[in-house]
C-alpha positions as a Markdown table, in Angstrom:
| # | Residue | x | y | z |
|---|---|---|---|---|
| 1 | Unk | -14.5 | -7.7 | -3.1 |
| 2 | Unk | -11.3 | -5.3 | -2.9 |
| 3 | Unk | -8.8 | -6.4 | -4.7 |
| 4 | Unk | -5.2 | -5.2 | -2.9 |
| 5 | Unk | -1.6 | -5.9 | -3.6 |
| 6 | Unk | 1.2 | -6.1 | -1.3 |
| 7 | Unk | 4.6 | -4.1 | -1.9 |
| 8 | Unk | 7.1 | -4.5 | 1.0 |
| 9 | Unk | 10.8 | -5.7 | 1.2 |
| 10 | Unk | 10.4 | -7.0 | 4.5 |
| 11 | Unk | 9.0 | -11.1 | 4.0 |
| 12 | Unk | 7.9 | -11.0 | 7.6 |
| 13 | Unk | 5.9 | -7.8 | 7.5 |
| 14 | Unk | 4.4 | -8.5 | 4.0 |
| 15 | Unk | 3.4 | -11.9 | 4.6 |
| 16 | Unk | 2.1 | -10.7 | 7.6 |
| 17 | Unk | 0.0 | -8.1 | 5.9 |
| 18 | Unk | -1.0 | -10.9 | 3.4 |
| 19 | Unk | -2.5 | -12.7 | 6.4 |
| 20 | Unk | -4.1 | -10.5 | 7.9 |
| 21 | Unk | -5.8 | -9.3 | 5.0 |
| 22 | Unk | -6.7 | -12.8 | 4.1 |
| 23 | Unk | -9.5 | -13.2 | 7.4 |
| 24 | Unk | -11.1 | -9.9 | 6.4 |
| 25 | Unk | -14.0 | -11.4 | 4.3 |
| 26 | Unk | -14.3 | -8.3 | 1.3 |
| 27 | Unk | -10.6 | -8.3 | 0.9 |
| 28 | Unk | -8.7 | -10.5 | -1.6 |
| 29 | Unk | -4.6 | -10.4 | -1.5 |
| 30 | Unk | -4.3 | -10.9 | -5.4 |
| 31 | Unk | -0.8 | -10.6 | -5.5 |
| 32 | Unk | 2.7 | -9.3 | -3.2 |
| 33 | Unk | 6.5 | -7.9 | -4.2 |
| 34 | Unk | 9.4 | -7.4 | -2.4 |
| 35 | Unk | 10.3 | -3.6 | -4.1 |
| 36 | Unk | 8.7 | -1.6 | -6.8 |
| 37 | Unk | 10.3 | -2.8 | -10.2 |
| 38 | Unk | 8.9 | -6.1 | -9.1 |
| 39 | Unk | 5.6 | -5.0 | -8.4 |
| 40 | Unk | 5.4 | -3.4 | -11.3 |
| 41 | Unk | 6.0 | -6.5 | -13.3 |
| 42 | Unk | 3.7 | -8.7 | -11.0 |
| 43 | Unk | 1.2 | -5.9 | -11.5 |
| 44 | Unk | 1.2 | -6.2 | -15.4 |
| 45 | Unk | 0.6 | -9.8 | -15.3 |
| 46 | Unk | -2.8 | -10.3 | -13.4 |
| 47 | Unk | -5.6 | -10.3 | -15.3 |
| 48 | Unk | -7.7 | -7.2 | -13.6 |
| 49 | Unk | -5.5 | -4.9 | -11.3 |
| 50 | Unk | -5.8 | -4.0 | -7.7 |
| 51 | Unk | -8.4 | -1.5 | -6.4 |
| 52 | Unk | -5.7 | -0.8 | -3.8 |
| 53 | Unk | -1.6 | -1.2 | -3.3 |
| 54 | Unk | -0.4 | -1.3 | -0.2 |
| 55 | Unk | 3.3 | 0.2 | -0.5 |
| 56 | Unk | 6.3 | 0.6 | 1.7 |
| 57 | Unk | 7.6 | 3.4 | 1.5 |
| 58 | Unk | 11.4 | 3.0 | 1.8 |
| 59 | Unk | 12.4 | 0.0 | 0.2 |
| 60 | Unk | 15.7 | -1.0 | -1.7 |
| 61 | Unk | 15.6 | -0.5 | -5.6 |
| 62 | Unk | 12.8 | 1.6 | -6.5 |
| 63 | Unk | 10.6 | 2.7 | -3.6 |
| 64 | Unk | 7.4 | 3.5 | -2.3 |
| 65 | Unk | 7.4 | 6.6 | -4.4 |
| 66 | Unk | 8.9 | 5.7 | -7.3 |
| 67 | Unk | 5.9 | 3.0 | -8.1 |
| 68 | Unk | 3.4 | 5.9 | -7.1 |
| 69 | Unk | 5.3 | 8.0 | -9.7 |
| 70 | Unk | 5.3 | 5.0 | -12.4 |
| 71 | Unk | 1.7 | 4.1 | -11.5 |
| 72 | Unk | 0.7 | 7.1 | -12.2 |
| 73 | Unk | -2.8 | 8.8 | -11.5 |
| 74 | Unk | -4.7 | 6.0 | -13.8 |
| 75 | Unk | -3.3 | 3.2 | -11.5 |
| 76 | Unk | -4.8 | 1.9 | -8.7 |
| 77 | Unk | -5.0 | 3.9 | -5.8 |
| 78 | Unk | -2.0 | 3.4 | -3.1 |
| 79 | Unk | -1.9 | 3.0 | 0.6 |
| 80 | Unk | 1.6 | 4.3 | 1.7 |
| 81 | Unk | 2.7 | 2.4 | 5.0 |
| 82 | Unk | 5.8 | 3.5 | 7.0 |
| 83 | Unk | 7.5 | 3.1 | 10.0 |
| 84 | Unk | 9.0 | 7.6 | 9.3 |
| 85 | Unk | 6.2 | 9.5 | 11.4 |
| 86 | Unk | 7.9 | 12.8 | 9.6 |
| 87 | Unk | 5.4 | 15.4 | 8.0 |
| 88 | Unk | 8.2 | 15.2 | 4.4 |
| 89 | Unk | 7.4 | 11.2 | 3.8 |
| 90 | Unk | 4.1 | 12.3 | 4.0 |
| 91 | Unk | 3.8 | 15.3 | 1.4 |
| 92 | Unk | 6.5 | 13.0 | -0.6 |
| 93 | Unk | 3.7 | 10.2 | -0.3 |
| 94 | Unk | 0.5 | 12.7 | -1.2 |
| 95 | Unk | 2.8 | 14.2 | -4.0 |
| 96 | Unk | 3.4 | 10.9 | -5.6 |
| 97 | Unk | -0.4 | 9.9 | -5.8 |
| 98 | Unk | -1.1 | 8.4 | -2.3 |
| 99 | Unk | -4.7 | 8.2 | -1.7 |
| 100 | Unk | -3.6 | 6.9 | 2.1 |
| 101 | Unk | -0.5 | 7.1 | 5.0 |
| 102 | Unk | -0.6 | 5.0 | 7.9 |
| 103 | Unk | 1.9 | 4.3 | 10.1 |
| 104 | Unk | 2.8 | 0.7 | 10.7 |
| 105 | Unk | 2.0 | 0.6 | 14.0 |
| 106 | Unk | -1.1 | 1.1 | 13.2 |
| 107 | Unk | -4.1 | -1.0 | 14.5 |
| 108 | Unk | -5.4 | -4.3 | 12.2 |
| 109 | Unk | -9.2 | -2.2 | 12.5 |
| 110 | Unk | -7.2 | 0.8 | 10.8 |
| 111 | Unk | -5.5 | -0.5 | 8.3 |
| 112 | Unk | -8.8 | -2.7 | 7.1 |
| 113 | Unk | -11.0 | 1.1 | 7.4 |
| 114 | Unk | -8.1 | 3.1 | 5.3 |
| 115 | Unk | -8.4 | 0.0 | 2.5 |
| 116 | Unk | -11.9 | 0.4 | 2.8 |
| 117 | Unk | -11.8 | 4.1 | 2.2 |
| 118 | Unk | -9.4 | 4.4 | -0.1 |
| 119 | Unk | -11.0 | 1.9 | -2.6 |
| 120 | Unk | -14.3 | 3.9 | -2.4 |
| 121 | Unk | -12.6 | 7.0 | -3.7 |
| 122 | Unk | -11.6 | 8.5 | 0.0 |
| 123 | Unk | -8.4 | 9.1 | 1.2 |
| 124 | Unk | -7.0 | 7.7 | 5.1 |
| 125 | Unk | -4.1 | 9.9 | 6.1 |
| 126 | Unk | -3.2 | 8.9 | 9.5 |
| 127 | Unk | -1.8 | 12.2 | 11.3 |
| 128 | Unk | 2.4 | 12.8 | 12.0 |
């Protein structure tokens, strides 16, 4: 079972994320945050961390990049998703410690096959 967290301040697009993750049957949602200072609290609170965070990049407070940067290269691997198709977020992203970029328009199929990857030590860079 992967074991993913959910950082987005969008409600609709994060609870959206947590349902679709919920029907894929090796994926548990183990936890979700609205910025990064609170995922970083939620984060020290379960009792085994995420193989995977799926991150906004831009978000009020402390961002996408700012969690990468406090996660550090011991935390779990990230999944930066964005709605900026620009080649800076992206070196920003892979600079911070992303393992993965997707853009979120992508599909359900390749978001489930970048979470997949990047849990399994791969990266998923989706091209800008």
């Amino acid at each position: 079972m992967i074991r993913v967290f959910v950082v987005d301040d969008q409600a609709m697009i994060r609870s959206g994320l947590c349902s679709l993750l919920a029907l894929v049957e090796d994926i548990e949602v183990v936890g979700e945050a609205s910025d990064g200072e609170a995922a970083l609290a939620a984060l020290a609170a379960l009792d085994a961390p995420p193989e995977v965070v799926l991150t906004d990049i831009r978000m009020p407070g402390m961002d996408g990049i700012g969690l990468l940067q406090r996660l550090g290269p011991d935390g779990p691997r990230a999944i930066v998703l964005t709605t900026f198709p620009d080649a800076a977020s992206l070196l920003e992203a892979l600079k911070a410690g992303a393992a993965g970029y997707l853009l979120k328009d992508a599909t359900s199929e390749d978001l489930v096959d970048a979470i997949r990857a990047v849990a399994a030590g791969e990266s998923a860079v989706q091209p800008v």
